PDB file of C-alpha atoms in Angstrom:
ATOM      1  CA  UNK A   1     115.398 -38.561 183.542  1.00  0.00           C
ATOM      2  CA  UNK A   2     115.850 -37.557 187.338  1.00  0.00           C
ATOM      3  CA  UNK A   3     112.614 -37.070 188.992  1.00  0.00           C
ATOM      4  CA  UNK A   4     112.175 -33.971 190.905  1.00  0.00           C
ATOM      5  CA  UNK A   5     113.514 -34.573 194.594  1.00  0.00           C
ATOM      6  CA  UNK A   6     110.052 -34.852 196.381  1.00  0.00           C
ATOM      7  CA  UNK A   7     106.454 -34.079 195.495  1.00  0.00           C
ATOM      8  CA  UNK A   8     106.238 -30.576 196.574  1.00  0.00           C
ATOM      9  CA  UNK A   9     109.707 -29.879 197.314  1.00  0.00           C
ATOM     10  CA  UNK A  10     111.583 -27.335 195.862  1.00  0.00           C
ATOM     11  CA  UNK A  11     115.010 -27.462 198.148  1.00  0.00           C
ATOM     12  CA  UNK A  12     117.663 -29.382 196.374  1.00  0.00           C
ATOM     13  CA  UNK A  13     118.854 -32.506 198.651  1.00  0.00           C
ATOM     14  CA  UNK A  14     120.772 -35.081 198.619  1.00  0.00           C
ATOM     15  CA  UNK A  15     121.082 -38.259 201.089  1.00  0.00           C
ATOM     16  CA  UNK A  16     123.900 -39.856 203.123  1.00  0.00           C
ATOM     17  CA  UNK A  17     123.487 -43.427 204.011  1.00  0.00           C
ATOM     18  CA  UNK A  18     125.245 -45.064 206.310  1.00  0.00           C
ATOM     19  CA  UNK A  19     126.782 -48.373 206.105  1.00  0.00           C
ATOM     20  CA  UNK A  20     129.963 -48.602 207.390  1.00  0.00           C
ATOM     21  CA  UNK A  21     129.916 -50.453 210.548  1.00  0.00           C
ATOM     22  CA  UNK A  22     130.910 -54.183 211.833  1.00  0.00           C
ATOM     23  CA  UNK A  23     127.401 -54.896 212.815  1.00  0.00           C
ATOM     24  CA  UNK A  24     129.036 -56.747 215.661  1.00  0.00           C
ATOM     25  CA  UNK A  25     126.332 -57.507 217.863  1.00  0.00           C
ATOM     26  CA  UNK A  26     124.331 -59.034 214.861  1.00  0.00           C
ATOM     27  CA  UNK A  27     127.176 -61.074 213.703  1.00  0.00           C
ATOM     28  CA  UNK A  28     130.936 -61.844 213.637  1.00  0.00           C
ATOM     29  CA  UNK A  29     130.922 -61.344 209.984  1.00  0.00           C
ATOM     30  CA  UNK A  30     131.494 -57.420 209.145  1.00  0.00           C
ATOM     31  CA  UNK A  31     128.534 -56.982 206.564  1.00  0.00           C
ATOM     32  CA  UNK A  32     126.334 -59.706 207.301  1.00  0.00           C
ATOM     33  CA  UNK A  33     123.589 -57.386 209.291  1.00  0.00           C
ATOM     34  CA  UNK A  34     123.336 -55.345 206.314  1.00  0.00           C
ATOM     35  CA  UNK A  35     123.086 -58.043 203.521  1.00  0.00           C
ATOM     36  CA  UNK A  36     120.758 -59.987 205.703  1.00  0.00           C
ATOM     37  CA  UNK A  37     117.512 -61.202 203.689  1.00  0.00           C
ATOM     38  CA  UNK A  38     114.253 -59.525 204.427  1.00  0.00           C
ATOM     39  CA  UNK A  39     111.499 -60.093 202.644  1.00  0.00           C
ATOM     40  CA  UNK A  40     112.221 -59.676 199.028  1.00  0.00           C
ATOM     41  CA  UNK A  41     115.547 -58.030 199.853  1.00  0.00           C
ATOM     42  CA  UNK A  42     117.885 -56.865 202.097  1.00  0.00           C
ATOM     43  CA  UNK A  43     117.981 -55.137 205.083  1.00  0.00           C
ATOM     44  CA  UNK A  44     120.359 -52.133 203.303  1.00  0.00           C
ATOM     45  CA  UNK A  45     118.411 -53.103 199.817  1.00  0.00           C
ATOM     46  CA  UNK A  46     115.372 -51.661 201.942  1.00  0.00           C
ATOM     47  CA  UNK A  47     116.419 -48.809 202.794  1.00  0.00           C
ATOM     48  CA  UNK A  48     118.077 -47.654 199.440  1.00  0.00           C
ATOM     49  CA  UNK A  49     114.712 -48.316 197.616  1.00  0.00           C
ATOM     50  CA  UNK A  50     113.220 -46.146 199.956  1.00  0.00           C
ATOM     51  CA  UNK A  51     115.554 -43.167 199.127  1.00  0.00           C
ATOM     52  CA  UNK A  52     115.351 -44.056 195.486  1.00  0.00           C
ATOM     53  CA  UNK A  53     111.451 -43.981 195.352  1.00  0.00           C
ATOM     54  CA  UNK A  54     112.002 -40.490 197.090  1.00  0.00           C
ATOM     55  CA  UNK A  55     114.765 -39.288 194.266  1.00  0.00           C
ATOM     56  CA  UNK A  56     117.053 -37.037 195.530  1.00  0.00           C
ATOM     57  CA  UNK A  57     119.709 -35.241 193.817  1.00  0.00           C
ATOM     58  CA  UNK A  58     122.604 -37.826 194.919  1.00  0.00           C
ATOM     59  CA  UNK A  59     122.669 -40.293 197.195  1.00  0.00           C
ATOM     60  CA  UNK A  60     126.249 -40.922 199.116  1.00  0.00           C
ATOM     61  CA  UNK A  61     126.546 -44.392 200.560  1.00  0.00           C
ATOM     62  CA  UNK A  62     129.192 -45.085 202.979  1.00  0.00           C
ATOM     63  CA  UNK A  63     130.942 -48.020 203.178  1.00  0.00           C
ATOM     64  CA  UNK A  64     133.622 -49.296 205.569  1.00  0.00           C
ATOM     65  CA  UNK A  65     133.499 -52.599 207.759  1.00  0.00           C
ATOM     66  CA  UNK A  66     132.507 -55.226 204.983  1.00  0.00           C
ATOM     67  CA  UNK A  67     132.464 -53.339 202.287  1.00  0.00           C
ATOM     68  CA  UNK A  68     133.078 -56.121 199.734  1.00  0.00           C
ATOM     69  CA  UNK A  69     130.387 -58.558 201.163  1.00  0.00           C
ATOM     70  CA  UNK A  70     128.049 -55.344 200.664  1.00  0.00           C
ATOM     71  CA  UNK A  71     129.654 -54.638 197.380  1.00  0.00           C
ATOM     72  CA  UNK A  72     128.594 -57.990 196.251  1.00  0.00           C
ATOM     73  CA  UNK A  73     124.794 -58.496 197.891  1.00  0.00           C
ATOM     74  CA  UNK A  74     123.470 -54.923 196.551  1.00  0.00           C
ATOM     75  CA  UNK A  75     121.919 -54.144 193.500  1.00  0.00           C
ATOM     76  CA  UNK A  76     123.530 -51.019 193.075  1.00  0.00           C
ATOM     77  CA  UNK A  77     121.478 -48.053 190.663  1.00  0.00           C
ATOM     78  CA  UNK A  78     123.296 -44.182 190.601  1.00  0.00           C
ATOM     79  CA  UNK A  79     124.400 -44.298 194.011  1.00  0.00           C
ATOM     80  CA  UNK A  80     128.030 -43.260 194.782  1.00  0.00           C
ATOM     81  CA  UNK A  81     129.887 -45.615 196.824  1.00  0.00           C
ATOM     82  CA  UNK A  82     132.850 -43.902 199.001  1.00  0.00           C
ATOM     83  CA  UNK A  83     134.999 -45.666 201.631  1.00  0.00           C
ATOM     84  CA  UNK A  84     135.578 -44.536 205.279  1.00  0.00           C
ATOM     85  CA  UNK A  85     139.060 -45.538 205.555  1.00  0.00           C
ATOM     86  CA  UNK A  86     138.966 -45.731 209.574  1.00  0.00           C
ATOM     87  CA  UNK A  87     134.907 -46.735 210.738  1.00  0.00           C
ATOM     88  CA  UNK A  88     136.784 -48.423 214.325  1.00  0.00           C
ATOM     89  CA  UNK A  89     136.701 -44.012 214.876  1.00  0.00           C
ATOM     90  CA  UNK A  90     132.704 -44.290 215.027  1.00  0.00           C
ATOM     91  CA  UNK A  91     129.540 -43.121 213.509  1.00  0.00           C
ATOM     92  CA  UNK A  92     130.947 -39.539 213.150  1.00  0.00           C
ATOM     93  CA  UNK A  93     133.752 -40.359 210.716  1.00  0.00           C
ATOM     94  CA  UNK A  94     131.183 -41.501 208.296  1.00  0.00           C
ATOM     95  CA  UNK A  95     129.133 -38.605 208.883  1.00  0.00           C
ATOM     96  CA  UNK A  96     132.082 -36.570 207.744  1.00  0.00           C
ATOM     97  CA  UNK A  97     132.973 -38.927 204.935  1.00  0.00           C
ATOM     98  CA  UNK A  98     129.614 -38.563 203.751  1.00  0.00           C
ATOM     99  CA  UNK A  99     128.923 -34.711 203.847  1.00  0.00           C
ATOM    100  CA  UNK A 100     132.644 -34.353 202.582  1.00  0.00           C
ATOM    101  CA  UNK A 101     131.674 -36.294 199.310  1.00  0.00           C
ATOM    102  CA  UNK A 102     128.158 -34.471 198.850  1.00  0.00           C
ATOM    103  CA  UNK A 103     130.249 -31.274 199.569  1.00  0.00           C
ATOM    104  CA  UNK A 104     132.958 -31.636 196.937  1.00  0.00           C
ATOM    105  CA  UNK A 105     129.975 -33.502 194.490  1.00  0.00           C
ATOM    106  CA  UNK A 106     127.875 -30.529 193.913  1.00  0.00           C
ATOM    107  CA  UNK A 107     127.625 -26.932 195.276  1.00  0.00           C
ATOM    108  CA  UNK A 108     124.064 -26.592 194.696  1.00  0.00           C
ATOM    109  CA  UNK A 109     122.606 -28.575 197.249  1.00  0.00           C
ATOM    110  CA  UNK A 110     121.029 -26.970 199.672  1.00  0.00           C
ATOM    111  CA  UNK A 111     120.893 -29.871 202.556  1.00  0.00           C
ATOM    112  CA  UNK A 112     121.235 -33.511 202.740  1.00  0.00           C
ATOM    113  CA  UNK A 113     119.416 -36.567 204.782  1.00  0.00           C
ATOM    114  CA  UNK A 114     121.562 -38.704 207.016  1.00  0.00           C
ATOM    115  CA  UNK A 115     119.804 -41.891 206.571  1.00  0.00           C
ATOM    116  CA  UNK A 116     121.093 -45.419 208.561  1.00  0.00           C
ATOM    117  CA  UNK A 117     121.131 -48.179 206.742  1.00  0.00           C
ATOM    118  CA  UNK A 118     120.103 -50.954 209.346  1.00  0.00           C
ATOM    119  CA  UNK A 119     116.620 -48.934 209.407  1.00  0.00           C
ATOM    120  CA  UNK A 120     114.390 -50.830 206.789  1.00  0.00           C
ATOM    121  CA  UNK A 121     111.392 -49.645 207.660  1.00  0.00           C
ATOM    122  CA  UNK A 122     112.278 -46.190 206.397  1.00  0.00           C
ATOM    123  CA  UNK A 123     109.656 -44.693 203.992  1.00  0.00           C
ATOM    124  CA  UNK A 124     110.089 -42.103 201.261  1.00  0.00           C
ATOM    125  CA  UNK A 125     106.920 -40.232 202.639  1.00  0.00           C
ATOM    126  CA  UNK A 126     108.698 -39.854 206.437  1.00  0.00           C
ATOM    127  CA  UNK A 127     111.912 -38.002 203.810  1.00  0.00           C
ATOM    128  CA  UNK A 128     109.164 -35.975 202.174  1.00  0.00           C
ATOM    129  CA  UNK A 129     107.709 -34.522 205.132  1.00  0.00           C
ATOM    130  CA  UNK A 130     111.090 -33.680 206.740  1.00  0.00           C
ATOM    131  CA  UNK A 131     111.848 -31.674 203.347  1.00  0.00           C
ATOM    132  CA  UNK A 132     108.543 -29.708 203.467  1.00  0.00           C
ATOM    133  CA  UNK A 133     108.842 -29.285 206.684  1.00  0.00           C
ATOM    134  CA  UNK A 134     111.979 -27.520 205.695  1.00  0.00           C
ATOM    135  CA  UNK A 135     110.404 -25.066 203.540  1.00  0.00           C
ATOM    136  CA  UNK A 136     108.388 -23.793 206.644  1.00  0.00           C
ATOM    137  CA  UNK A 137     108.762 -20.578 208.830  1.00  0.00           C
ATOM    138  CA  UNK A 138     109.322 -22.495 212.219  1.00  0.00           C
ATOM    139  CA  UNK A 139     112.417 -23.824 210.200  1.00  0.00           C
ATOM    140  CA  UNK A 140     113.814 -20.827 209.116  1.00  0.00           C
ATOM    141  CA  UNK A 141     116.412 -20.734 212.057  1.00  0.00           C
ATOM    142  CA  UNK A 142     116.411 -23.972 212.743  1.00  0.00           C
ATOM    143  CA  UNK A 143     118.965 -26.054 210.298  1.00  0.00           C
ATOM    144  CA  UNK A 144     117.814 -29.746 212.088  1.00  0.00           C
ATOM    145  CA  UNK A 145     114.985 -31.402 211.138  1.00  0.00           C
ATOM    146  CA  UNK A 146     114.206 -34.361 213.315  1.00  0.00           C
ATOM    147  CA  UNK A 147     111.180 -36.738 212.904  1.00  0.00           C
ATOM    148  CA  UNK A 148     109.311 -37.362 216.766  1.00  0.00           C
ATOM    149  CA  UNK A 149     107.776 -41.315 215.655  1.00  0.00           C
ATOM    150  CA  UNK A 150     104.515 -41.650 217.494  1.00  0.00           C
ATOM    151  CA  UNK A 151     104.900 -45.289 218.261  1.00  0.00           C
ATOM    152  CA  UNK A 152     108.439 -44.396 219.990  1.00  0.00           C
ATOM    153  CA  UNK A 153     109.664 -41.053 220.392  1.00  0.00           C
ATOM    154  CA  UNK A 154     113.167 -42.734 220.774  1.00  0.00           C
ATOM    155  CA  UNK A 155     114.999 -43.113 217.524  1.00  0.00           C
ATOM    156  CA  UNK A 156     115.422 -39.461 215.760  1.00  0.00           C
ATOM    157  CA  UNK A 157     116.592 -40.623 212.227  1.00  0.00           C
ATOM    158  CA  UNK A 158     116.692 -39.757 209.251  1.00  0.00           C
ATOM    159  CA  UNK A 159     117.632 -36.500 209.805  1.00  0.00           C
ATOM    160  CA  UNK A 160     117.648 -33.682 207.591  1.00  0.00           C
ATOM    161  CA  UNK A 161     120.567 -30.775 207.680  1.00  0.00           C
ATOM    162  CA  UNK A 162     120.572 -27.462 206.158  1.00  0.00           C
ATOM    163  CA  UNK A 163     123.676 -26.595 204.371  1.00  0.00           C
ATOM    164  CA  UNK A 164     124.637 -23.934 207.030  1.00  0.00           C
ATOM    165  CA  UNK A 165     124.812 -26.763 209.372  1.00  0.00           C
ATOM    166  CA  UNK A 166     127.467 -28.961 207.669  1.00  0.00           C
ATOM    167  CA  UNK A 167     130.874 -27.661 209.544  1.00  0.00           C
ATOM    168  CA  UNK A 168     128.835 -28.659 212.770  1.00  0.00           C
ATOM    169  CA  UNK A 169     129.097 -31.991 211.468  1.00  0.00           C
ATOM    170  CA  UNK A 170     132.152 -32.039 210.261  1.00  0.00           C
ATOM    171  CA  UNK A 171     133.416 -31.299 213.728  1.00  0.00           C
ATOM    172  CA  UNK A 172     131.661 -34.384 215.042  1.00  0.00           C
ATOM    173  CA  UNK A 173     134.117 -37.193 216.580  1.00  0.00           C
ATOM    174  CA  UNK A 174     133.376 -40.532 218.711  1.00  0.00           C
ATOM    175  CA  UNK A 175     130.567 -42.925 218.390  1.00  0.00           C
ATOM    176  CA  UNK A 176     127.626 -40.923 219.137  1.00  0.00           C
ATOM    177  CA  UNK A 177     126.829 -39.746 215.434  1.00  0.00           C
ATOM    178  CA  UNK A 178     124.250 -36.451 215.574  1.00  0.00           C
ATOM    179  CA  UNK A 179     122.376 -37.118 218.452  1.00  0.00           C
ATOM    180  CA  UNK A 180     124.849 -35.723 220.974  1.00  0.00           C
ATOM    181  CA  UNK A 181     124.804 -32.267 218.439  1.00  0.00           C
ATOM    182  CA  UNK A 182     120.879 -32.128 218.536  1.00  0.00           C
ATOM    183  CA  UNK A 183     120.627 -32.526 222.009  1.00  0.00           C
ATOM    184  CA  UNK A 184     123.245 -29.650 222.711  1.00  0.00           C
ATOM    185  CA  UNK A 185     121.113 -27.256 220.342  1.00  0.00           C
ATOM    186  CA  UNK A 186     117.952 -27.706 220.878  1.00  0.00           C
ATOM    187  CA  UNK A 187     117.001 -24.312 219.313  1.00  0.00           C
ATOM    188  CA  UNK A 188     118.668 -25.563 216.141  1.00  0.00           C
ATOM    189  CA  UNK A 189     116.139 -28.305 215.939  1.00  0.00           C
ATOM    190  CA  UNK A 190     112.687 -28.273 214.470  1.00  0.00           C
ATOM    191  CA  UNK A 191     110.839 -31.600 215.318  1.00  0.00           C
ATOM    192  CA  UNK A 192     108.216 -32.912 213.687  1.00  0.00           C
ATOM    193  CA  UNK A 193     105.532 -35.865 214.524  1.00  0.00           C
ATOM    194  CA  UNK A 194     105.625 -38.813 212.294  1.00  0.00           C
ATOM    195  CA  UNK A 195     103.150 -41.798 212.389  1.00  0.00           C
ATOM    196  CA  UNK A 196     105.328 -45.229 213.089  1.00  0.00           C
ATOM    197  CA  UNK A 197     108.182 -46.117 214.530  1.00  0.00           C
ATOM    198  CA  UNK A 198     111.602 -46.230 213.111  1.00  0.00           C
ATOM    199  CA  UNK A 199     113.462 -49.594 215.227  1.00  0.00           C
ATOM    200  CA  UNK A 200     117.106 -50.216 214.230  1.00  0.00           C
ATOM    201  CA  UNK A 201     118.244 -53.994 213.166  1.00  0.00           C
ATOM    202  CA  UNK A 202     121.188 -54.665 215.595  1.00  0.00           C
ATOM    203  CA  UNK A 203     120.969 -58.376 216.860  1.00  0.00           C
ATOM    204  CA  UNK A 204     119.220 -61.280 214.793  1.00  0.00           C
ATOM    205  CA  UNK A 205     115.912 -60.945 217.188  1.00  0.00           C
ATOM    206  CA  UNK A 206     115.390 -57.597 215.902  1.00  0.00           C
ATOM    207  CA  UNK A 207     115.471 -58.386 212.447  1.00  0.00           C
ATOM    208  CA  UNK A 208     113.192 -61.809 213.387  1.00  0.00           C
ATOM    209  CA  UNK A 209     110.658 -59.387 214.799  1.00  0.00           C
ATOM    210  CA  UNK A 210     110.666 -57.634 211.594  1.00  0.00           C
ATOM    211  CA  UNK A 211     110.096 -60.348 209.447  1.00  0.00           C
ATOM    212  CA  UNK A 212     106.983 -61.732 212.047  1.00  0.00           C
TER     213      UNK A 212
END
């Protein structure tokens, strides 16, 4: 039986995880970043267990650049796999891809996290507190919920979006995924402090770092 999507949490979310890209500077093998071993996994592996120990309503995972080698590597559970037919357009075509297939999935969700899948150190507590945070009165007006890490106030994923704020996305284009859109509306944008630090696995020394 699906678990209730977060302790505490009443809004009904789902999750959008990106995958799609070459992962170029890690490798010359589209895929290989993502499917690279970490621990007792992968880095992608990681990051879906996170967002499976959270339990949302559906999670979205976006595939593109590599898709088969991905395909292969991941043990997949209810997730629903959909294809960006043209990733060489950038982060923002997935973004669309991926609110277009939580849009047309279910009208009753009432936001969705846009997680990146070359972030294993993501934690199902960080989601929770973005989704309570949600619930809030500061977030009443304010449809982007943005984690601040402590440890480097840099990276500002996952984010959470509000329903309302979906056609902003899908206007998105380019390589710059949300952060161009959060830094344009600022008073659309309720941040919140989180403990950590959320570092992204692009070349082979990051992921080495990781596994020190």
């Amino acid at each position: 039986m699906k678990m209730p999507t977060g302790e505490g949490t009443s809004l009904r979310l789902g999750v959008v995880v990106l995958a799609a890209g070459a992962g170029s500077r890690f490798s010359s093998l589209p895929g290989e970043k993502l499917t690279a071993p970490l621990d007792d996994g992968t880095v992608l592996g990681h990051v879906l267990q996170a967002v499976r120990e959270y339990a949302p309503e559906m999670t979205v995972v976006v595939l593109g650049e590599g898709a088969e080698r991905i395909e292969r590597a991941i043990t997949w559970s209810d997730e629903v796999r959909v294809g960006n037919e043209a990733p060489e357009e950038g982060i923002a075509s997935s973004l669309r891809v991926g609110i277009q297939a939580l849009a047309a999935s279910s009208s009753t969700l009432e936001g969705a996290f846009v997680v990146l899948g070359d972030q294993p150190l993501l934690r199902p507590s960080t989601l929770d507190a973005l989704a309570q945070a949600a619930q809030k009165p500061a977030a009443a007006d304010r449809p982007f919920i943005v984690p601040r890490y402590a440890a480097d106030p840099g990276p500002r994923n996952p984010v959470l979006i509000r329903r309302s704020a979906w056609p902003m996305v899908l206007e998105l284009s380019g390589d710059h995924g949300l952060a161009p859109l959060i830094a344009q509306h600022p008073e659309l944008v309720l941040d919140l402090p989180i403990d950590g630090e959320m570092p992204d696995v692009d070349r082979p020394e990051d992921l080495e770092h990781l596994r020190l």
